mmCIF file of N, CA and C in Angstrom:
data_model
loop_
_atom_site.group_PDB
_atom_site.id
_atom_site.type_symbol
_atom_site.label_atom_id
_atom_site.label_comp_id
_atom_site.label_asym_id
_atom_site.label_seq_id
_atom_site.Cartn_x
_atom_site.Cartn_y
_atom_site.Cartn_z
ATOM 1 N N MET M 4 87.342 105.266 76.434
ATOM 2 C CA MET M 4 87.467 106.574 75.772
ATOM 3 C C MET M 4 86.197 106.904 75.134
ATOM 4 N N SER M 5 85.785 108.077 75.429
ATOM 5 C CA SER M 5 84.412 108.542 74.861
ATOM 6 C C SER M 5 84.600 108.954 73.401
ATOM 7 N N THR M 6 83.475 108.897 72.678
ATOM 8 C CA THR M 6 83.554 109.249 71.249
ATOM 9 C C THR M 6 83.869 110.776 71.050
ATOM 10 N N ASP M 7 83.452 111.639 72.062
ATOM 11 C CA ASP M 7 83.775 113.025 71.784
ATOM 12 C C ASP M 7 85.208 113.293 71.887
ATOM 13 N N ARG M 8 85.864 112.668 72.839
ATOM 14 C CA ARG M 8 87.364 112.802 72.984
ATOM 15 C C ARG M 8 87.983 112.247 71.792
ATOM 16 N N TRP M 9 87.570 111.047 71.195
ATOM 17 C CA TRP M 9 88.183 110.556 70.077
ATOM 18 C C TRP M 9 87.990 111.475 68.879
ATOM 19 N N ARG M 10 86.873 112.079 68.667
ATOM 20 C CA ARG M 10 86.699 112.947 67.617
ATOM 21 C C ARG M 10 87.476 114.163 67.724
ATOM 22 N N ASN M 11 87.670 114.661 68.916
ATOM 23 C CA ASN M 11 88.646 115.843 69.077
ATOM 24 C C ASN M 11 90.024 115.488 68.833
ATOM 25 N N GLU M 12 90.502 114.278 69.282
ATOM 26 C CA GLU M 12 91.795 113.951 68.978
ATOM 27 C C GLU M 12 92.077 113.710 67.403
ATOM 28 N N TRP M 13 91.077 113.119 66.795
ATOM 29 C CA TRP M 13 91.152 112.900 65.354
ATOM 30 C C TRP M 13 91.235 114.226 64.640
ATOM 31 N N LEU M 14 90.448 115.217 65.002
ATOM 32 C CA LEU M 14 90.380 116.454 64.318
ATOM 33 C C LEU M 14 91.611 117.316 64.732
ATOM 34 N N TYR M 15 91.856 117.355 65.977
ATOM 35 C CA TYR M 15 92.870 118.385 66.399
ATOM 36 C C TYR M 15 94.128 117.825 66.960
ATOM 37 N N GLY M 16 94.259 116.558 67.024
ATOM 38 C CA GLY M 16 95.431 115.881 67.537
ATOM 39 C C GLY M 16 95.364 115.755 69.011
ATOM 40 N N PRO M 17 96.191 114.996 69.634
ATOM 41 C CA PRO M 17 96.177 114.853 71.118
ATOM 42 C C PRO M 17 96.529 116.230 71.833
ATOM 43 N N GLU M 18 95.985 116.290 73.095
ATOM 44 C CA GLU M 18 96.296 117.492 73.825
ATOM 45 C C GLU M 18 97.878 117.397 74.256
ATOM 46 N N PRO M 19 98.454 118.464 74.264
ATOM 47 C CA PRO M 19 99.942 118.521 74.774
ATOM 48 C C PRO M 19 100.007 118.043 76.184
ATOM 49 N N ILE M 20 101.174 117.467 76.459
ATOM 50 C CA ILE M 20 101.263 116.800 77.813
ATOM 51 C C ILE M 20 101.224 117.881 78.952
ATOM 52 N N GLY M 21 101.836 118.966 78.757
ATOM 53 C CA GLY M 21 101.890 120.018 79.742
ATOM 54 C C GLY M 21 100.660 120.913 79.886
ATOM 55 N N SER M 22 99.591 120.609 79.222
ATOM 56 C CA SER M 22 98.420 121.410 79.110
ATOM 57 C C SER M 22 97.617 121.313 80.450
ATOM 58 N N VAL M 23 97.766 120.270 81.131
ATOM 59 C CA VAL M 23 97.032 120.079 82.443
ATOM 60 C C VAL M 23 97.792 120.707 83.495
ATOM 61 N N VAL M 24 97.150 121.679 84.153
ATOM 62 C CA VAL M 24 97.898 122.323 85.316
ATOM 63 C C VAL M 24 97.258 121.665 86.603
ATOM 64 N N PRO M 25 98.220 121.152 87.498
ATOM 65 C CA PRO M 25 97.660 120.563 88.673
ATOM 66 C C PRO M 25 97.084 121.667 89.579
ATOM 67 N N THR M 26 96.025 121.231 90.278
ATOM 68 C CA THR M 26 95.270 122.069 91.154
ATOM 69 C C THR M 26 95.372 121.443 92.557
ATOM 70 N N ILE M 27 94.883 122.217 93.522
ATOM 71 C CA ILE M 27 94.844 121.710 94.912
ATOM 72 C C ILE M 27 93.890 120.457 94.987
ATOM 73 N N GLU M 28 92.761 120.537 94.303
ATOM 74 C CA GLU M 28 91.826 119.525 94.332
ATOM 75 C C GLU M 28 92.491 118.195 93.789
ATOM 76 N N SER M 29 93.181 118.332 92.703
ATOM 77 C CA SER M 29 93.814 117.169 92.142
ATOM 78 C C SER M 29 94.901 116.573 93.013
ATOM 79 N N GLU M 30 95.734 117.425 93.711
ATOM 80 C CA GLU M 30 96.682 116.981 94.654
ATOM 81 C C GLU M 30 96.040 116.358 95.800
ATOM 82 N N GLN M 31 94.826 116.743 96.334
ATOM 83 C CA GLN M 31 94.075 116.195 97.447
ATOM 84 C C GLN M 31 93.574 114.848 96.887
ATOM 85 N N ALA M 32 93.112 114.815 95.698
ATOM 86 C CA ALA M 32 92.608 113.563 95.205
ATOM 87 C C ALA M 32 93.635 112.437 95.131
ATOM 88 N N ASP M 33 94.900 112.924 94.814
ATOM 89 C CA ASP M 33 96.008 111.933 94.767
ATOM 90 C C ASP M 33 96.351 111.384 96.145
ATOM 91 N N LEU M 34 96.041 112.080 97.212
ATOM 92 C CA LEU M 34 96.322 111.518 98.636
ATOM 93 C C LEU M 34 95.114 110.804 99.168
ATOM 94 N N LYS M 35 94.002 110.692 98.419
ATOM 95 C CA LYS M 35 92.796 109.997 98.873
ATOM 96 C C LYS M 35 93.122 108.538 99.337
ATOM 97 N N PRO M 36 93.969 107.805 98.626
ATOM 98 C CA PRO M 36 94.244 106.315 99.143
ATOM 99 C C PRO M 36 94.930 106.299 100.503
ATOM 100 N N LEU M 37 95.721 107.388 100.729
ATOM 101 C CA LEU M 37 96.389 107.374 101.955
ATOM 102 C C LEU M 37 95.437 107.731 103.126
ATOM 103 N N GLN M 38 94.424 108.545 102.795
ATOM 104 C CA GLN M 38 93.306 108.778 103.840
ATOM 105 C C GLN M 38 92.566 107.542 104.107
ATOM 106 N N TRP M 39 92.279 106.800 103.160
ATOM 107 C CA TRP M 39 91.504 105.576 103.236
ATOM 108 C C TRP M 39 92.305 104.457 104.037
ATOM 109 N N LEU M 40 93.612 104.490 103.692
ATOM 110 C CA LEU M 40 94.586 103.566 104.447
ATOM 111 C C LEU M 40 94.614 103.841 105.830
ATOM 112 N N GLY M 41 94.540 105.100 106.161
ATOM 113 C CA GLY M 41 94.547 105.518 107.629
ATOM 114 C C GLY M 41 93.317 105.045 108.283
ATOM 115 N N ILE M 42 92.132 105.131 107.640
ATOM 116 C CA ILE M 42 90.905 104.708 108.152
ATOM 117 C C ILE M 42 90.928 103.196 108.357
ATOM 118 N N ALA M 43 91.465 102.439 107.352
ATOM 119 C CA ALA M 43 91.534 101.090 107.352
ATOM 120 C C ALA M 43 92.515 100.563 108.498
ATOM 121 N N ALA M 44 93.570 101.366 108.724
ATOM 122 C CA ALA M 44 94.617 101.016 109.868
ATOM 123 C C ALA M 44 93.861 101.034 111.166
ATOM 124 N N ILE M 45 92.966 102.105 111.439
ATOM 125 C CA ILE M 45 92.285 102.238 112.618
ATOM 126 C C ILE M 45 91.301 101.147 112.856
ATOM 127 N N ALA M 46 90.592 100.795 111.688
ATOM 128 C CA ALA M 46 89.614 99.678 111.751
ATOM 129 C C ALA M 46 90.227 98.396 112.124
ATOM 130 N N GLU M 47 91.403 98.123 111.406
ATOM 131 C CA GLU M 47 92.143 96.875 111.578
ATOM 132 C C GLU M 47 92.686 96.726 112.938
ATOM 133 N N ALA M 48 93.188 97.802 113.585
ATOM 134 C CA ALA M 48 93.763 97.805 114.956
ATOM 135 C C ALA M 48 92.694 97.597 115.924
ATOM 136 N N THR M 49 91.558 98.232 115.731
ATOM 137 C CA THR M 49 90.443 98.062 116.650
ATOM 138 C C THR M 49 89.940 96.654 116.621
ATOM 139 N N THR M 50 89.697 96.115 115.475
ATOM 140 C CA THR M 50 89.166 94.756 115.413
ATOM 141 C C THR M 50 90.178 93.769 116.014
ATOM 142 N N LEU M 51 91.419 93.960 115.799
ATOM 143 C CA LEU M 51 92.470 93.017 116.325
ATOM 144 C C LEU M 51 92.487 93.230 117.803
ATOM 145 N N LEU M 52 92.373 94.371 118.282
ATOM 146 C CA LEU M 52 92.377 94.490 119.848
ATOM 147 C C LEU M 52 91.108 93.765 120.394
ATOM 148 N N LEU M 53 89.991 94.000 119.829
ATOM 149 C CA LEU M 53 88.796 93.389 120.255
ATOM 150 C C LEU M 53 88.885 91.883 120.217
ATOM 151 N N LEU M 54 89.343 91.398 119.133
ATOM 152 C CA LEU M 54 89.590 89.890 118.963
ATOM 153 C C LEU M 54 90.486 89.326 120.011
ATOM 154 N N VAL M 55 91.682 89.917 120.120
ATOM 155 C CA VAL M 55 92.704 89.364 121.061
ATOM 156 C C VAL M 55 92.379 89.696 122.505
ATOM 157 N N GLY M 56 91.902 90.902 122.706
ATOM 158 C CA GLY M 56 91.532 91.354 124.068
ATOM 159 C C GLY M 56 90.338 90.928 124.693
ATOM 160 N N VAL M 57 89.239 90.783 123.796
ATOM 161 C CA VAL M 57 87.895 90.457 124.402
ATOM 162 C C VAL M 57 87.456 89.070 123.914
ATOM 163 N N ALA M 58 87.417 88.757 122.638
ATOM 164 C CA ALA M 58 86.780 87.642 122.151
ATOM 165 C C ALA M 58 87.534 86.283 122.476
ATOM 166 N N VAL M 59 88.878 86.295 122.299
ATOM 167 C CA VAL M 59 89.615 85.192 122.694
ATOM 168 C C VAL M 59 89.563 84.776 124.217
ATOM 169 N N PRO M 60 89.672 85.738 125.079
ATOM 170 C CA PRO M 60 89.542 85.453 126.516
ATOM 171 C C PRO M 60 88.069 85.011 126.785
ATOM 172 N N LEU M 61 87.126 85.497 126.154
ATOM 173 C CA LEU M 61 85.757 85.086 126.383
ATOM 174 C C LEU M 61 85.590 83.544 125.887
ATOM 175 N N LYS M 62 86.327 83.288 124.789
ATOM 176 C CA LYS M 62 86.238 81.862 124.233
ATOM 177 C C LYS M 62 86.946 80.856 125.268
ATOM 178 N N HIS M 63 88.104 81.329 125.770
ATOM 179 C CA HIS M 63 88.807 80.286 126.465
ATOM 180 C C HIS M 63 88.521 80.389 127.971
ATOM 181 N N LEU M 64 88.225 81.491 128.489
ATOM 182 C CA LEU M 64 87.968 81.680 130.029
ATOM 183 C C LEU M 64 86.458 81.480 130.281
ATOM 184 N N GLY M 65 85.647 82.105 129.410
ATOM 185 C CA GLY M 65 84.216 82.004 129.636
ATOM 186 C C GLY M 65 83.395 81.016 128.845
ATOM 187 N N ASP M 66 84.199 80.244 128.049
ATOM 188 C CA ASP M 66 83.511 79.193 127.283
ATOM 189 C C ASP M 66 82.418 79.828 126.512
ATOM 190 N N TRP M 67 82.653 80.918 125.744
ATOM 191 C CA TRP M 67 81.734 81.556 124.850
ATOM 192 C C TRP M 67 82.385 81.841 123.541
ATOM 193 N N PRO M 68 82.402 80.803 122.576
ATOM 194 C CA PRO M 68 83.067 80.922 121.360
ATOM 195 C C PRO M 68 82.425 81.810 120.314
ATOM 196 N N LEU M 69 81.172 82.289 120.615
ATOM 197 C CA LEU M 69 80.429 83.146 119.678
ATOM 198 C C LEU M 69 81.210 84.370 119.289
ATOM 199 N N ALA M 70 81.801 84.931 120.331
ATOM 200 C CA ALA M 70 82.600 86.258 120.092
ATOM 201 C C ALA M 70 83.667 86.078 118.993
ATOM 202 N N VAL M 71 84.384 84.925 119.119
ATOM 203 C CA VAL M 71 85.384 84.749 118.007
ATOM 204 C C VAL M 71 84.795 84.422 116.686
ATOM 205 N N ARG M 72 83.612 83.635 116.739
ATOM 206 C CA ARG M 72 83.023 83.448 115.409
ATOM 207 C C ARG M 72 82.434 84.733 114.753
ATOM 208 N N VAL M 73 82.122 85.727 115.565
ATOM 209 C CA VAL M 73 81.633 86.960 114.994
ATOM 210 C C VAL M 73 82.795 87.903 114.588
ATOM 211 N N LEU M 74 83.771 88.059 115.567
ATOM 212 C CA LEU M 74 84.843 89.101 115.292
ATOM 213 C C LEU M 74 85.957 88.470 114.352
ATOM 214 N N GLY M 75 86.066 87.215 114.316
ATOM 215 C CA GLY M 75 87.119 86.712 113.450
ATOM 216 C C GLY M 75 86.936 87.064 111.982
ATOM 217 N N PRO M 76 85.742 86.747 111.374
ATOM 218 C CA PRO M 76 85.587 87.257 110.031
ATOM 219 C C PRO M 76 85.541 88.792 109.784
ATOM 220 N N VAL M 77 85.051 89.543 110.825
ATOM 221 C CA VAL M 77 85.165 90.950 110.758
ATOM 222 C C VAL M 77 86.562 91.507 110.802
ATOM 223 N N HIS M 78 87.413 90.876 111.615
ATOM 224 C CA HIS M 78 88.824 91.284 111.549
ATOM 225 C C HIS M 78 89.474 90.757 110.266
ATOM 226 N N GLY M 79 89.132 89.719 109.791
ATOM 227 C CA GLY M 79 89.795 89.180 108.516
ATOM 228 C C GLY M 79 89.307 89.991 107.362
ATOM 229 N N PHE M 80 88.170 90.577 107.305
ATOM 230 C CA PHE M 80 87.725 91.579 106.254
ATOM 231 C C PHE M 80 88.552 92.834 106.423
ATOM 232 N N THR M 81 88.642 93.364 107.557
ATOM 233 C CA THR M 81 89.439 94.636 107.743
ATOM 234 C C THR M 81 90.844 94.431 107.420
ATOM 235 N N PHE M 82 91.468 93.355 107.780
ATOM 236 C CA PHE M 82 92.819 93.020 107.494
ATOM 237 C C PHE M 82 93.039 92.993 105.942
ATOM 238 N N VAL M 83 92.156 92.254 105.264
ATOM 239 C CA VAL M 83 92.247 92.147 103.837
ATOM 240 C C VAL M 83 92.178 93.566 103.158
ATOM 241 N N ALA M 84 91.175 94.222 103.607
ATOM 242 C CA ALA M 84 90.949 95.556 103.053
ATOM 243 C C ALA M 84 92.080 96.504 103.330
ATOM 244 N N TYR M 85 92.707 96.411 104.426
ATOM 245 C CA TYR M 85 93.997 97.181 104.868
ATOM 246 C C TYR M 85 95.071 96.801 103.861
ATOM 247 N N LEU M 86 95.305 95.584 103.645
ATOM 248 C CA LEU M 86 96.383 95.166 102.757
ATOM 249 C C LEU M 86 96.176 95.555 101.308
ATOM 250 N N TRP M 87 94.879 95.478 100.903
ATOM 251 C CA TRP M 87 94.484 95.869 99.585
ATOM 252 C C TRP M 87 94.748 97.422 99.375
ATOM 253 N N LEU M 88 94.405 98.244 100.373
ATOM 254 C CA LEU M 88 94.659 99.616 100.212
ATOM 255 C C LEU M 88 96.141 99.937 100.326
ATOM 256 N N LEU M 89 96.743 99.111 101.146
ATOM 257 C CA LEU M 89 98.250 99.396 101.218
ATOM 258 C C LEU M 89 98.946 99.094 99.844
ATOM 259 N N LEU M 90 98.633 98.002 99.232
ATOM 260 C CA LEU M 90 99.114 97.684 97.864
ATOM 261 C C LEU M 90 98.657 98.712 96.854
ATOM 262 N N ARG M 91 97.474 99.130 96.927
ATOM 263 C CA ARG M 91 96.984 100.255 96.070
ATOM 264 C C ARG M 91 97.814 101.571 96.197
ATOM 265 N N SER M 92 98.086 101.847 97.420
ATOM 266 C CA SER M 92 98.950 103.080 97.700
ATOM 267 C C SER M 92 100.317 102.879 97.236
ATOM 268 N N LEU M 93 100.853 101.655 97.326
ATOM 269 C CA LEU M 93 102.199 101.390 96.906
ATOM 270 C C LEU M 93 102.261 101.435 95.341
ATOM 271 N N GLY M 94 101.179 100.928 94.710
ATOM 272 C CA GLY M 94 101.158 100.895 93.208
ATOM 273 C C GLY M 94 100.985 102.368 92.726
ATOM 274 N N ALA M 95 100.295 103.291 93.482
ATOM 275 C CA ALA M 95 100.187 104.636 93.098
ATOM 276 C C ALA M 95 101.399 105.446 93.310
ATOM 277 N N GLY M 96 102.327 104.952 93.909
ATOM 278 C CA GLY M 96 103.618 105.628 94.242
ATOM 279 C C GLY M 96 103.574 106.515 95.358
ATOM 280 N N LEU M 97 102.556 106.306 96.274
ATOM 281 C CA LEU M 97 102.377 107.179 97.426
ATOM 282 C C LEU M 97 103.270 106.759 98.618
ATOM 283 N N LEU M 98 103.680 105.534 98.543
ATOM 284 C CA LEU M 98 104.618 104.899 99.551
ATOM 285 C C LEU M 98 105.786 104.226 98.968
ATOM 286 N N SER M 99 106.890 104.250 99.675
ATOM 287 C CA SER M 99 108.100 103.484 99.154
ATOM 288 C C SER M 99 107.848 102.038 99.646
ATOM 289 N N ARG M 100 108.739 101.178 99.088
ATOM 290 C CA ARG M 100 108.656 99.826 99.446
ATOM 291 C C ARG M 100 108.876 99.588 100.821
ATOM 292 N N SER M 101 109.923 100.300 101.445
ATOM 293 C CA SER M 101 110.246 100.079 102.873
ATOM 294 C C SER M 101 109.133 100.579 103.841
ATOM 295 N N GLU M 102 108.524 101.753 103.376
ATOM 296 C CA GLU M 102 107.323 102.131 104.172
ATOM 297 C C GLU M 102 106.228 101.174 104.098
ATOM 298 N N ALA M 103 105.934 100.694 102.920
ATOM 299 C CA ALA M 103 104.800 99.699 102.712
ATOM 300 C C ALA M 103 105.173 98.418 103.598
ATOM 301 N N ALA M 104 106.370 97.941 103.602
ATOM 302 C CA ALA M 104 106.769 96.800 104.378
ATOM 303 C C ALA M 104 106.537 97.069 105.888
ATOM 304 N N ARG M 105 106.930 98.243 106.342
ATOM 305 C CA ARG M 105 106.784 98.608 107.670
ATOM 306 C C ARG M 105 105.290 98.692 108.097
ATOM 307 N N LEU M 106 104.475 99.290 107.182
ATOM 308 C CA LEU M 106 103.048 99.365 107.445
ATOM 309 C C LEU M 106 102.388 98.036 107.452
ATOM 310 N N ALA M 107 102.826 97.106 106.573
ATOM 311 C CA ALA M 107 102.339 95.727 106.497
ATOM 312 C C ALA M 107 102.734 94.965 107.785
ATOM 313 N N ALA M 108 103.855 95.126 108.234
ATOM 314 C CA ALA M 108 104.318 94.478 109.552
ATOM 315 C C ALA M 108 103.599 95.052 110.771
ATOM 316 N N SER M 109 103.120 96.301 110.726
ATOM 317 C CA SER M 109 102.423 96.913 111.843
ATOM 318 C C SER M 109 101.059 96.400 111.973
ATOM 319 N N ALA M 110 100.535 95.742 110.985
ATOM 320 C CA ALA M 110 99.219 95.147 111.051
ATOM 321 C C ALA M 110 99.185 93.933 112.017
ATOM 322 N N PHE M 111 100.243 93.378 112.351
ATOM 323 C CA PHE M 111 100.360 92.195 113.128
ATOM 324 C C PHE M 111 100.624 92.511 114.651
ATOM 325 N N VAL M 112 100.767 93.851 114.894
ATOM 326 C CA VAL M 112 101.040 94.332 116.335
ATOM 327 C C VAL M 112 99.703 95.019 116.681
ATOM 328 N N PRO M 113 99.090 94.626 117.794
ATOM 329 C CA PRO M 113 97.790 95.247 118.113
ATOM 330 C C PRO M 113 97.679 96.730 118.245
ATOM 331 N N VAL M 114 98.685 97.502 118.813
ATOM 332 C CA VAL M 114 98.405 98.942 118.930
ATOM 333 C C VAL M 114 99.009 99.650 117.824
ATOM 334 N N ALA M 115 99.883 98.972 116.974
ATOM 335 C CA ALA M 115 100.612 99.652 115.905
ATOM 336 C C ALA M 115 99.744 100.360 114.887
ATOM 337 N N GLY M 116 98.542 99.859 114.610
ATOM 338 C CA GLY M 116 97.644 100.398 113.691
ATOM 339 C C GLY M 116 97.342 101.936 113.991
ATOM 340 N N TYR M 117 97.162 102.213 115.207
ATOM 341 C CA TYR M 117 96.908 103.620 115.571
ATOM 342 C C TYR M 117 98.145 104.487 115.339
ATOM 343 N N LEU M 118 99.335 104.044 115.564
ATOM 344 C CA LEU M 118 100.486 104.735 115.142
ATOM 345 C C LEU M 118 100.656 104.867 113.641
ATOM 346 N N THR M 119 100.173 103.864 112.903
ATOM 347 C CA THR M 119 100.238 103.979 111.437
ATOM 348 C C THR M 119 99.288 104.957 110.958
ATOM 349 N N ALA M 120 98.116 105.030 111.508
ATOM 350 C CA ALA M 120 97.040 106.022 111.133
ATOM 351 C C ALA M 120 97.673 107.473 111.450
ATOM 352 N N ARG M 121 98.337 107.626 112.595
ATOM 353 C CA ARG M 121 98.969 108.938 112.897
ATOM 354 C C ARG M 121 100.097 109.244 111.925
ATOM 355 N N PHE M 122 100.878 108.308 111.493
ATOM 356 C CA PHE M 122 101.899 108.631 110.407
ATOM 357 C C PHE M 122 101.254 109.008 109.096
ATOM 358 N N LEU M 123 100.113 108.227 108.760
ATOM 359 C CA LEU M 123 99.499 108.616 107.455
ATOM 360 C C LEU M 123 98.732 109.980 107.525
ATOM 361 N N THR M 124 98.211 110.263 108.672
ATOM 362 C CA THR M 124 97.554 111.644 108.815
ATOM 363 C C THR M 124 98.571 112.749 108.518
ATOM 364 N N ARG M 125 99.756 112.528 109.279
ATOM 365 C CA ARG M 125 100.850 113.531 109.071
ATOM 366 C C ARG M 125 101.267 113.550 107.670
ATOM 367 N N ARG M 126 101.389 112.410 106.964
ATOM 368 C CA ARG M 126 101.809 112.399 105.588
ATOM 369 C C ARG M 126 100.797 113.229 104.715
ATOM 370 N N VAL M 127 99.556 112.989 104.923
ATOM 371 C CA VAL M 127 98.503 113.585 104.045
ATOM 372 C C VAL M 127 98.468 115.170 104.435
ATOM 373 N N SER M 128 98.700 115.523 105.664
ATOM 374 C CA SER M 128 98.506 116.954 105.955
ATOM 375 C C SER M 128 99.808 117.722 105.600
ATOM 376 N N GLY M 129 100.851 116.944 105.344
ATOM 377 C CA GLY M 129 102.168 117.670 104.922
ATOM 378 C C GLY M 129 103.089 117.940 106.149
ATOM 379 N N ARG M 130 102.647 117.459 107.338
ATOM 380 C CA ARG M 130 103.433 117.705 108.471
ATOM 381 C C ARG M 130 104.610 116.602 108.477
ATOM 382 N N PRO M 131 105.757 116.983 108.794
ATOM 383 C CA PRO M 131 106.856 115.914 108.859
ATOM 384 C C PRO M 131 106.632 115.110 110.005
ATOM 385 N N ASP M 132 107.024 113.734 109.852
ATOM 386 C CA ASP M 132 107.010 112.839 111.034
ATOM 387 C C ASP M 132 108.480 112.918 111.406
ATOM 388 N N ARG M 133 108.708 112.145 112.553
ATOM 389 C CA ARG M 133 110.029 112.058 113.134
ATOM 390 C C ARG M 133 111.127 111.585 112.263
ATOM 391 N N GLU M 134 110.710 110.542 111.460
ATOM 392 C CA GLU M 134 111.823 109.918 110.615
ATOM 393 C C GLU M 134 112.174 110.791 109.459
ATOM 394 N N SER M 135 111.205 111.506 108.764
ATOM 395 C CA SER M 135 111.623 112.394 107.718
ATOM 396 C C SER M 135 112.316 113.610 108.189
ATOM 397 N N ALA M 136 112.105 114.068 109.560
ATOM 398 C CA ALA M 136 112.698 115.223 110.016
ATOM 399 C C ALA M 136 114.189 115.081 110.327
ATOM 400 N N ARG M 137 114.632 113.893 110.408
ATOM 401 C CA ARG M 137 116.111 113.588 110.676
ATOM 402 C C ARG M 137 116.971 113.795 109.536
#
């Protein structure tokens, strides 16, 4: 808390709760974690596909383990970042528990990350997805 704000509250009392009017910018700022989560979903799905579809076959069929040594940690980082952003979005109230569980489970299916990104893009833009349209 800055000293200017402390002085103002001391002199004039705290600001009324309803004094802040939400703006479009603040509503977009609230959806920023979902945008980052969509980006992380694409990155996680891409690294998983590269790991499973390219690096592991190169290791076992081509006797070239360097690809797994490189892509393994890259995928691990993107997976942890995805889960961190997922928990952050859940904590901010942007996702329900069932949505968060579904999105967490989708991280283990190679192509599901792209569908997750599509779901999150529709959520951010305000377009209904199939489940909420029912």
